[in-house]
Coordinates of C-alpha atoms and ligand atoms in Angstrom, one line a residue:
Chain A
M1 CA 0.0 0.0 -0.1
Q2 CA 1.4 3.4 -1.0
D3 CA -1.3 5.8 0.1
L4 CA -4.6 6.0 2.0
S5 CA -6.5 6.4 -1.2
D6 CA -5.4 2.8 -2.1
I7 CA -7.7 1.5 0.6
K8 CA -10.9 0.5 -1.1
I9 CA -13.9 2.2 0.2
I10 CA -16.9 -0.2 0.1
V11 CA -20.4 1.2 0.6
D12 CA -22.1 -1.4 2.7
D13 CA -25.4 0.3 3.0
P14 CA -26.5 2.3 -0.1
A15 CA -29.4 3.5 2.0
V16 CA -26.9 6.0 3.7
Q17 CA -27.0 8.9 1.4
S18 CA -26.5 12.6 1.8
G19 CA -29.0 13.5 -0.9
N20 CA -26.4 15.5 -2.7
L21 CA -26.2 13.2 -5.7
Q22 CA -29.6 14.2 -6.8
S23 CA -29.0 18.0 -6.3
I24 CA -25.6 17.8 -8.2
V25 CA -27.4 16.0 -11.2
T26 CA -30.0 18.8 -11.1
E27 CA -27.4 21.5 -11.0
I28 CA -25.6 19.8 -14.0
Y29 CA -28.9 19.7 -15.9
H30 CA -29.7 23.4 -15.5
A31 CA -26.0 24.4 -16.3
L32 CA -26.1 22.3 -19.5
K33 CA -29.3 24.1 -20.5
K34 CA -27.6 27.5 -20.0
L35 CA -24.6 26.3 -21.9
L36 CA -26.8 25.6 -24.9
A37 CA -28.8 28.7 -24.7
K38 CA -26.2 31.3 -23.6
K39 CA -22.8 29.5 -23.9
N40 CA -22.5 30.0 -20.1
I41 CA -19.6 28.0 -18.5
H42 CA -20.3 26.5 -15.2
R43 CA -18.0 24.7 -12.7
I44 CA -18.7 22.5 -9.6
D45 CA -16.1 22.0 -7.0
L46 CA -16.5 18.3 -5.9
R47 CA -14.2 18.8 -2.9
A48 CA -16.9 21.1 -1.3
M49 CA -19.5 18.4 -1.1
P50 CA -20.4 16.5 2.1
W51 CA -20.4 13.1 0.5
T52 CA -20.9 9.9 2.1
A53 CA -18.5 7.1 1.3
G54 CA -18.9 5.9 -2.2
E55 CA -21.3 8.6 -3.3
E56 CA -18.7 10.4 -5.5
Q57 CA -18.0 7.2 -7.2
Q58 CA -21.7 6.7 -7.8
L59 CA -21.8 10.1 -9.5
E60 CA -19.0 9.1 -11.7
Q61 CA -21.0 6.1 -12.7
I62 CA -24.1 8.0 -13.4
L63 CA -22.2 10.4 -15.6
G64 CA -20.4 7.7 -17.4
V65 CA -17.5 8.0 -19.8
G66 CA -17.7 9.9 -23.1
E67 CA -15.8 10.2 -26.4
V68 CA -12.9 12.5 -25.4
K69 CA -10.1 12.2 -22.7
I70 CA -7.5 14.8 -22.6
E71 CA -4.3 14.6 -20.5
M72 CA -2.3 17.6 -19.6
N73 CA 1.0 17.8 -18.0
A74 CA 1.5 21.1 -16.1
M75 CA 2.8 21.0 -12.5
G76 CA 1.7 17.4 -12.4
K77 CA -0.9 15.5 -14.5
S78 CA -4.5 16.6 -15.1
I79 CA -7.2 14.5 -16.8
F80 CA -10.2 16.1 -18.6
Q81 CA -12.7 13.4 -19.2
E82 CA -15.8 14.0 -21.2
T83 CA -18.7 12.2 -19.6
S84 CA -21.4 10.4 -21.6
Y85 CA -23.3 13.7 -21.4
S86 CA -21.7 15.8 -24.1
G87 CA -20.6 19.2 -22.7
V88 CA -20.1 17.8 -19.1
W89 CA -16.4 17.2 -18.2
W90 CA -15.0 15.4 -15.3
I91 CA -11.7 17.1 -14.3
S92 CA -9.0 15.8 -12.0
H93 CA -5.9 17.7 -11.2
Y94 CA -2.9 16.0 -9.7
N95 CA 0.3 17.4 -8.2
D96 CA 3.8 16.2 -9.0
E97 CA 3.6 13.5 -6.4
G98 CA 0.3 12.1 -8.0
D99 CA -2.0 13.3 -5.1
V100 CA -5.4 14.7 -6.3
I101 CA -5.4 18.5 -5.7
S102 CA -8.7 19.2 -7.0
R103 CA -11.8 17.5 -8.7
L104 CA -14.3 19.6 -10.6
I105 CA -17.2 19.1 -13.0
E106 CA -17.1 21.7 -15.8
I107 CA -20.0 22.4 -18.1
S108 CA -18.5 23.7 -21.3
Y109 CA -17.8 23.0 -24.9
L110 CA -14.2 22.4 -24.1
P111 CA -12.4 23.0 -20.7
D112 CA -10.9 26.5 -20.6
M113 CA -7.6 25.4 -19.6
I114 CA -7.0 23.3 -22.7
F115 CA -6.9 26.3 -25.0
A116 CA -3.3 27.6 -25.6
Q117 CA -2.8 30.6 -23.3
Q118 CA -1.8 34.0 -24.4
E119 CA 1.2 34.2 -22.0
D120 CA 2.6 30.8 -23.2
I121 CA 2.1 31.7 -26.9
K122 CA 4.2 34.8 -26.4
S123 CA 7.0 33.0 -24.7
A124 CA 6.8 30.3 -27.4
L125 CA 7.3 33.1 -30.0
E126 CA 10.3 34.4 -28.1
R127 CA 11.9 30.8 -28.1
L128 CA 11.1 30.2 -31.7
K129 CA 12.7 33.5 -32.7
N130 CA 15.9 32.3 -31.1
N131 CA 15.8 29.3 -33.4
L132 CA 15.3 31.3 -36.6
Chain B
M1 CA 13.2 43.3 1.5
N2 CA 11.9 43.1 -2.0
R3 CA 10.4 39.6 -2.3
Q4 CA 9.4 38.1 -5.7
T5 CA 5.8 37.7 -6.6
L6 CA 4.7 34.1 -6.7
L7 CA 4.1 34.4 -10.4
E8 CA 7.6 35.6 -11.1
M9 CA 8.9 32.8 -9.2
L10 CA 6.8 30.2 -10.9
Q11 CA 7.8 31.6 -14.3
Q12 CA 11.4 31.4 -13.3
Q13 CA 10.8 27.7 -12.6
G14 CA 9.4 27.3 -16.2
V15 CA 5.8 26.9 -14.9
T16 CA 3.3 27.7 -17.8
R17 CA 0.2 29.7 -17.6
R18 CA -1.8 26.5 -17.7
G19 CA 0.2 25.3 -14.7
F20 CA -0.4 28.6 -12.9
L21 CA -4.2 28.4 -13.5
K22 CA -4.1 24.9 -12.3
Y23 CA -2.4 26.0 -9.1
C24 CA -4.9 28.7 -8.7
T25 CA -7.8 26.3 -9.2
A26 CA -6.4 24.0 -6.4
L27 CA -5.9 27.0 -4.2
T28 CA -9.4 28.4 -4.8
S29 CA -10.8 25.1 -3.9
L30 CA -8.6 25.0 -0.7
M31 CA -9.8 28.4 0.3
A32 CA -13.4 27.1 0.0
L33 CA -14.2 29.7 -2.6
P34 CA -16.4 28.9 -5.5
P35 CA -14.7 27.8 -8.8
S36 CA -15.9 31.1 -10.5
M37 CA -13.3 32.9 -8.2
V38 CA -10.3 31.1 -10.0
S39 CA -9.6 34.3 -12.3
A40 CA -9.8 36.6 -9.3
V41 CA -7.4 34.5 -7.4
A42 CA -5.1 34.3 -10.4
E43 CA -5.2 38.1 -10.8
A44 CA -4.4 38.6 -7.1
L45 CA -1.5 36.1 -7.1
E46 CA 0.0 37.7 -10.1
T47 CA 1.0 40.7 -7.8
A48 CA 1.1 39.1 -4.5
R49 CA 4.5 39.1 -2.8
R50 CA 5.7 36.4 -0.5
P51 CA 5.4 37.6 3.0
S52 CA 7.6 36.5 5.9
V53 CA 6.0 34.2 8.4
I54 CA 7.1 33.8 12.0
W55 CA 5.4 30.8 13.7
L56 CA 5.4 30.7 17.5
S57 CA 4.7 27.5 19.4
F58 CA 3.7 27.9 23.2
Q59 CA 1.9 25.6 25.5
E60 CA 0.8 23.0 22.9
C61 CA 1.1 19.3 22.0
T62 CA 2.5 19.9 18.4
G63 CA -0.7 18.4 17.1
C64 CA -1.5 21.6 15.2
T65 CA 1.9 21.5 13.4
E66 CA 1.5 17.7 12.8
S67 CA -1.9 18.6 11.2
L68 CA -0.3 21.3 9.1
T69 CA 2.6 19.2 7.8
R70 CA 0.1 16.5 6.7
S71 CA -1.9 18.9 4.6
Y72 CA -1.3 17.9 1.1
S73 CA -3.4 20.1 -1.2
P74 CA -1.4 21.9 -2.4
T75 CA 1.5 20.2 -0.6
I76 CA 2.9 22.0 2.4
E77 CA 6.2 22.1 0.7
G78 CA 4.7 24.0 -2.1
L79 CA 2.9 26.4 0.3
I80 CA 6.0 27.0 2.5
F81 CA 8.5 27.2 -0.3
D82 CA 6.6 28.7 -3.1
H83 CA 4.1 30.8 -1.4
I84 CA 5.5 32.0 2.0
S85 CA 8.8 32.5 3.5
L86 CA 8.6 30.6 6.8
D87 CA 11.4 32.4 8.6
Y88 CA 11.0 30.9 12.1
H89 CA 9.3 27.7 13.3
H90 CA 11.3 26.3 16.2
T91 CA 9.7 22.8 15.8
L92 CA 10.4 22.6 12.0
Q93 CA 13.6 24.6 11.7
A94 CA 17.1 23.1 12.0
A95 CA 18.6 25.9 14.1
S96 CA 17.7 26.0 17.8
G97 CA 18.5 28.2 20.9
T98 CA 20.2 31.5 20.3
A99 CA 20.8 30.8 16.4
A100 CA 17.0 30.3 16.0
E101 CA 16.2 33.4 18.0
L102 CA 18.6 35.3 15.8
A103 CA 16.6 34.2 12.7
R104 CA 13.3 35.5 14.4
E105 CA 14.9 38.8 15.3
Q106 CA 16.3 39.1 11.8
A107 CA 12.9 38.4 10.1
M108 CA 11.2 40.8 12.4
H109 CA 13.8 43.5 11.6
E110 CA 13.9 43.0 7.8
N111 CA 10.1 42.8 7.3
K112 CA 9.0 45.3 10.1
G113 CA 5.3 45.9 9.7
K114 CA 4.8 43.4 7.0
Y115 CA 5.3 39.9 8.5
L116 CA 2.6 37.5 9.6
V117 CA 2.8 35.8 13.0
V118 CA 1.2 32.4 13.5
V119 CA 0.7 31.1 17.1
D120 CA -0.2 27.6 18.3
G121 CA -0.5 26.9 21.9
S122 CA -1.8 29.0 24.9
I123 CA 0.2 31.3 27.0
P124 CA 0.7 30.7 30.9
L125 CA 0.3 33.7 32.9
D126 CA 0.4 32.3 36.4
N127 CA 4.2 31.8 36.2
P128 CA 5.9 32.8 33.0
G129 CA 8.6 30.3 33.7
F130 CA 6.0 27.5 33.1
S131 CA 6.8 27.8 29.4
T132 CA 9.9 29.4 27.9
I133 CA 11.8 29.3 24.6
A134 CA 15.7 30.0 24.7
G135 CA 15.0 31.5 28.2
I136 CA 12.3 33.9 26.9
S137 CA 8.8 33.5 28.5
N138 CA 5.9 32.9 26.1
V139 CA 4.1 36.1 27.0
A140 CA 7.3 38.2 26.4
M141 CA 8.0 36.6 23.1
L142 CA 4.4 36.9 21.9
K143 CA 4.3 40.6 22.8
E144 CA 7.7 41.4 21.2
T145 CA 7.0 39.5 18.0
V146 CA 3.5 40.7 17.3
A147 CA 4.4 44.3 18.0
N148 CA 5.4 45.0 14.3
A149 CA 3.3 42.3 12.7
V150 CA 0.8 43.0 10.1
A151 CA -1.7 40.3 11.4
V152 CA -1.7 37.3 13.7
I153 CA -3.2 33.9 13.2
A154 CA -4.1 31.8 16.2
V155 CA -4.0 28.1 15.1
G156 CA -5.6 25.6 17.2
T157 CA -8.1 25.8 20.0
C158 CA -5.4 26.4 22.6
A159 CA -4.1 29.6 20.8
A160 CA -7.7 30.6 19.8
Y161 CA -9.5 30.1 23.1
G162 CA -7.1 28.6 25.6
G163 CA -7.8 24.9 24.8
L164 CA -6.7 22.0 26.9
P165 CA -4.2 24.0 29.0
H166 CA -7.0 26.3 29.9
A167 CA -9.4 23.4 30.9
A168 CA -10.4 23.4 34.7
P169 CA -8.6 23.7 36.9
N170 CA -6.3 25.7 34.5
P171 CA -3.1 24.9 36.5
T172 CA -0.8 27.4 34.5
G173 CA -3.2 30.3 34.1
A174 CA -3.3 29.7 30.4
V175 CA -4.9 32.4 28.2
S176 CA -5.6 32.8 24.5
V177 CA -3.7 35.0 22.1
S178 CA -6.7 37.3 21.8
D179 CA -6.5 37.9 25.6
L180 CA -3.0 39.3 25.1
V181 CA -3.3 40.8 21.6
P182 CA -6.3 43.1 21.5
D183 CA -5.0 45.6 19.0
K184 CA -3.9 43.6 16.0
P185 CA -5.8 42.0 13.1
L186 CA -6.4 38.5 14.5
I187 CA -7.7 35.3 12.8
N188 CA -8.7 32.3 15.0
V189 CA -8.4 28.9 13.4
P190 CA -9.6 26.6 16.2
G191 CA -9.8 22.8 16.2
C192 CA -8.0 20.2 18.1
P193 CA -6.2 20.1 15.9
P194 CA -7.7 22.2 13.0
V195 CA -8.4 20.6 9.7
P196 CA -5.1 20.7 7.9
S197 CA -6.5 22.2 4.6
V198 CA -8.3 24.9 6.9
I199 CA -4.9 26.0 8.2
T200 CA -3.4 26.2 4.7
G201 CA -6.6 27.7 3.3
V202 CA -6.6 30.6 5.8
L203 CA -2.8 31.2 5.2
A204 CA -3.5 31.1 1.5
H205 CA -6.3 33.5 1.7
F206 CA -4.2 36.1 3.5
L207 CA -1.3 35.6 1.2
T208 CA -3.5 35.9 -1.9
F209 CA -5.7 38.9 -1.1
G210 CA -3.4 40.4 1.6
A211 CA -6.5 40.8 3.8
I212 CA -8.3 39.0 6.5
P213 CA -11.3 36.9 5.5
E214 CA -14.8 37.6 6.9
L215 CA -14.9 36.4 10.5
D216 CA -17.7 35.3 12.9
E217 CA -18.2 36.6 16.4
L218 CA -15.5 34.2 17.7
G219 CA -12.9 35.5 15.2
R220 CA -13.1 32.3 12.8
P221 CA -13.2 32.7 9.1
K222 CA -16.8 32.3 7.9
V223 CA -15.8 30.3 4.8
F224 CA -14.7 27.4 6.9
Y225 CA -16.6 27.9 10.1
G226 CA -19.8 29.5 8.7
Q227 CA -21.8 26.3 9.0
S228 CA -22.2 23.8 11.9
I229 CA -21.0 20.2 11.6
H230 CA -24.7 19.3 11.9
D231 CA -25.8 21.5 9.0
R232 CA -23.4 19.7 6.6
C233 CA -23.6 16.2 8.2
Y234 CA -24.7 13.4 5.8
R235 CA -26.4 11.7 8.7
R236 CA -28.8 14.6 9.1
S237 CA -31.6 12.9 7.2
F238 CA -31.6 10.3 10.0
Y239 CA -31.7 13.1 12.6
D240 CA -34.6 14.7 10.7
K241 CA -36.5 11.5 10.8
G242 CA -35.7 10.9 14.5
L243 CA -33.6 7.8 13.8
F244 CA -30.8 7.6 16.5
A245 CA -28.1 5.2 17.3
E246 CA -28.5 4.4 21.0
S247 CA -25.2 2.6 21.5
F248 CA -22.0 2.2 19.4
D249 CA -23.0 -1.4 18.3
D250 CA -26.7 -1.5 18.1
E251 CA -28.7 -1.8 14.7
G252 CA -28.9 2.0 14.4
A253 CA -25.2 2.4 14.6
K254 CA -24.7 -0.3 11.9
K255 CA -27.3 1.5 9.7
G256 CA -25.4 4.8 10.1
W257 CA -28.2 6.6 12.0
C258 CA -27.6 9.9 13.7
L259 CA -25.2 9.9 16.7
Y260 CA -26.8 12.7 18.7
R261 CA -27.8 10.5 21.6
L262 CA -24.3 9.2 21.8
G263 CA -23.1 12.6 22.6
C264 CA -22.6 14.2 19.1
K265 CA -21.9 17.9 19.5
G266 CA -22.4 18.5 15.8
P267 CA -25.3 20.8 16.2
M268 CA -23.3 23.3 18.4
T269 CA -20.0 23.1 16.6
Y270 CA -18.8 25.3 13.7
N271 CA -16.1 23.6 11.6
A272 CA -15.4 22.2 8.1
C273 CA -14.9 18.4 8.9
A274 CA -18.2 17.3 7.2
T275 CA -17.0 18.6 3.8
L276 CA -13.2 18.8 4.0
K277 CA -12.8 15.6 6.0
W278 CA -9.6 14.2 7.4
N279 CA -6.6 12.0 6.3
Q280 CA -6.6 13.1 2.7
E281 CA -10.3 13.4 2.5
T282 CA -10.7 9.7 3.6
S283 CA -13.3 10.1 6.3
W284 CA -14.2 12.2 9.3
P285 CA -15.3 11.4 12.9
V286 CA -19.0 11.1 12.3
E287 CA -18.3 9.0 9.1
S288 CA -16.2 6.8 11.2
G289 CA -19.1 6.2 13.7
H290 CA -18.1 8.6 16.5
G291 CA -19.9 11.8 17.4
C292 CA -18.3 15.2 17.1
L293 CA -16.5 16.3 20.2
G294 CA -17.0 20.1 19.5
C295 CA -13.2 20.7 19.3
S296 CA -13.5 24.0 17.5
E297 CA -15.5 25.7 20.2
P298 CA -14.3 27.5 23.4
N299 CA -14.3 25.3 26.5
F300 CA -15.1 22.0 24.8
W301 CA -12.9 20.3 27.3
D302 CA -15.1 21.5 30.1
A303 CA -18.5 20.9 28.5
G304 CA -19.3 17.6 30.3
S305 CA -18.8 14.1 28.9
F306 CA -18.1 13.7 25.3
Y307 CA -20.7 10.8 25.5
K308 CA -23.5 12.7 27.1
A309 CA -26.1 13.9 24.7
L310 CA -26.9 17.6 24.3
S311 CA -30.1 17.9 26.1
I312 CA -32.9 16.2 23.9
P313 CA -36.5 16.0 24.8
D314 CA -38.1 12.6 24.7
G315 CA -39.9 11.8 21.5
D316 CA -40.6 15.2 20.0
Y317 CA -37.5 15.4 17.8
A318 CA -38.9 14.5 14.4
R319 CA -41.8 16.8 15.0
A320 CA -39.8 19.8 16.0
A321 CA -37.5 19.2 13.0
G322 CA -40.5 19.0 10.8
Y323 CA -41.8 22.3 12.2
A324 CA -38.5 23.9 11.6
V325 CA -38.4 22.8 8.0
A326 CA -41.9 24.1 7.5
A327 CA -40.9 27.4 9.0
G328 CA -37.8 27.6 6.9
V329 CA -35.5 27.4 9.9
G330 CA -32.1 25.7 9.5
I331 CA -32.1 22.2 11.0
G332 CA -29.1 23.3 13.2
A333 CA -31.5 25.7 15.0
V334 CA -33.8 22.9 16.0
A335 CA -31.5 21.7 18.8
G336 CA -31.3 25.2 20.1
L337 CA -35.1 25.5 20.0
L338 CA -35.6 22.3 21.7
N339 CA -33.0 22.9 24.3
K340 CA -34.6 26.2 25.1
N341 CA -38.0 24.6 25.5
T342 CA -36.8 21.7 27.6
K343 CA -34.0 23.2 29.6
A344 CA -35.8 23.1 32.9
N345 CA -36.6 19.5 32.2
A346 CA -33.0 18.6 31.4
V347 CA -31.6 20.4 34.5
A348 CA -34.1 18.6 36.7
K349 CA -32.9 15.2 35.3
H350 CA -29.2 16.2 35.4
S351 CA -28.9 13.7 32.6
S352 CA -27.6 15.7 29.8
V353 CA -25.1 18.4 28.8
S354 CA -27.0 21.6 28.0
V355 CA -26.4 24.0 25.2
D356 CA -25.5 26.6 27.7
D357 CA -22.8 24.3 29.2
F358 CA -21.4 24.0 25.8
A359 CA -21.6 27.2 24.1
V360 CA -20.1 29.1 27.0
N361 CA -19.4 32.8 26.6
K362 CA -15.8 33.2 25.9
N363 CA -15.6 35.9 28.6
N364 CA -16.6 33.5 31.3
N365 CA -13.6 31.4 30.4
N366 CA -11.9 31.8 33.7
E367 CA -14.8 30.5 35.8
G368 CA -13.5 27.1 36.0
A369 CA -9.9 28.1 36.9
Ligands
SF4_401 S1 -26.3 15.1 15.6 FE1 -24.2 14.6 14.8 S2 -24.4 12.6 13.7 FE2 -26.6 13.6 14.0 S3 -26.8 14.7 12.1 FE3 -26.0 16.1 13.7 S4 -23.9 16.2 13.3 FE4 -24.6 14.4 12.3
SF4_402 S1 -15.9 16.2 14.0 FE1 -16.0 17.8 15.7 S2 -14.7 17.1 17.3 FE2 -14.1 16.0 15.4 S3 -12.5 17.2 14.6 FE3 -14.5 17.9 13.6 S4 -15.2 19.6 14.9 FE4 -13.5 18.5 16.0

């Protein structure tokens, strides 16, 4: 065993539920409607939820896995997984040691962070110039 | 001393904008701010300079420092080395005695009026000799160090409210930081120990925005201490239905019912355990089957047995909870409501800890001493 997160958490009584699953799914539903109508981006911090053991995994199952998975490497790994609901992304950020540092759901066409950033393009230009 | 901004330092290390945004996302979550605040955090961090931090440990068990060094999100190494300049922490630093004191004096001198002081532990007043560092009494060191500080953070219930050393009969005459530092911006971060990510979250807030977060009447940041354990407890649906475990191994306990009757102090305790959890978000006391002890409240050690229920009336719980919902009152208020109504009853029975025993006025702290 390397880490506390390696200990499997088994839900032995599915009746013990915080009721948050339902409210998150509702929140996602309304956010997705807004994305379609007004292009509004919405993010939900999964860490701020009072989950019972296993509830977050249940949400992951409900949302399922979609067509696109993007891996980013910036100060540790990040995974942007499209869920089976188009426009709903499951995002996990890790640090260099591989610990999860944040988990989010983003409702957007493509997660913002994936786009090349102005500052990075500028420094890329500088570096390219030196190679001309 | 002109310190680099965090952004400049990250750029020097070759961190890209994406990396910086990712760091800001984690930090925003750590500070318990909504994800929509990420760009505001990024903007603030672009210009924030790394302040010098002096950490003083007085009458304490080192549990708070243990808790802090086990916070991982972002890693404490990241926080200490990237984000702050921890110039003095006599438990963590290599130097000791006079050499360590020299580092403290130097940091105070070089960053006069700008450094942050973090304190864990209470301060003994009966005899200053009860607790000294390099021959300097705690009270003298505190007063000298905070004199030119920009703000003070009292970490742990001992520093915030006196904590265990202050518990009756308070043999050392222990007092809290706020008792001795009335004239500086002060943030209380209580808990025995505080949730690690709450300690780092409060530090991060100050470092990011250069200001003190909004505090409640006991000096605690509302983002972390704004809601009671009970208000965010996943067992609350059982409380609402009046389903309580009566012993630690009965059917109710096995089914995960509410722990109120087993002494849970969740309804009177303001802390972030129910959402941020402990041990890398693995679990928290109530999830592990034990009631909340109320460790982030003043005088929790003297509030009677951890296993005695806050006074509850017989039978009427679900009904009162129902009324509260109908009336739009937060569930956390129900216990207060019921306790008020049945106080006479409870006193007569001497069977339970009352809300008044528990939520003691901080000014009455010395009564037990
Ligand atoms: S009394 Fe304790 S166990 Fe019961 S709902 Fe409140 S916080 Fe949770
Ligand atoms: S559950 Fe209660 S006693 Fe336990 S750490 Fe949290 S606030 Fe303290």
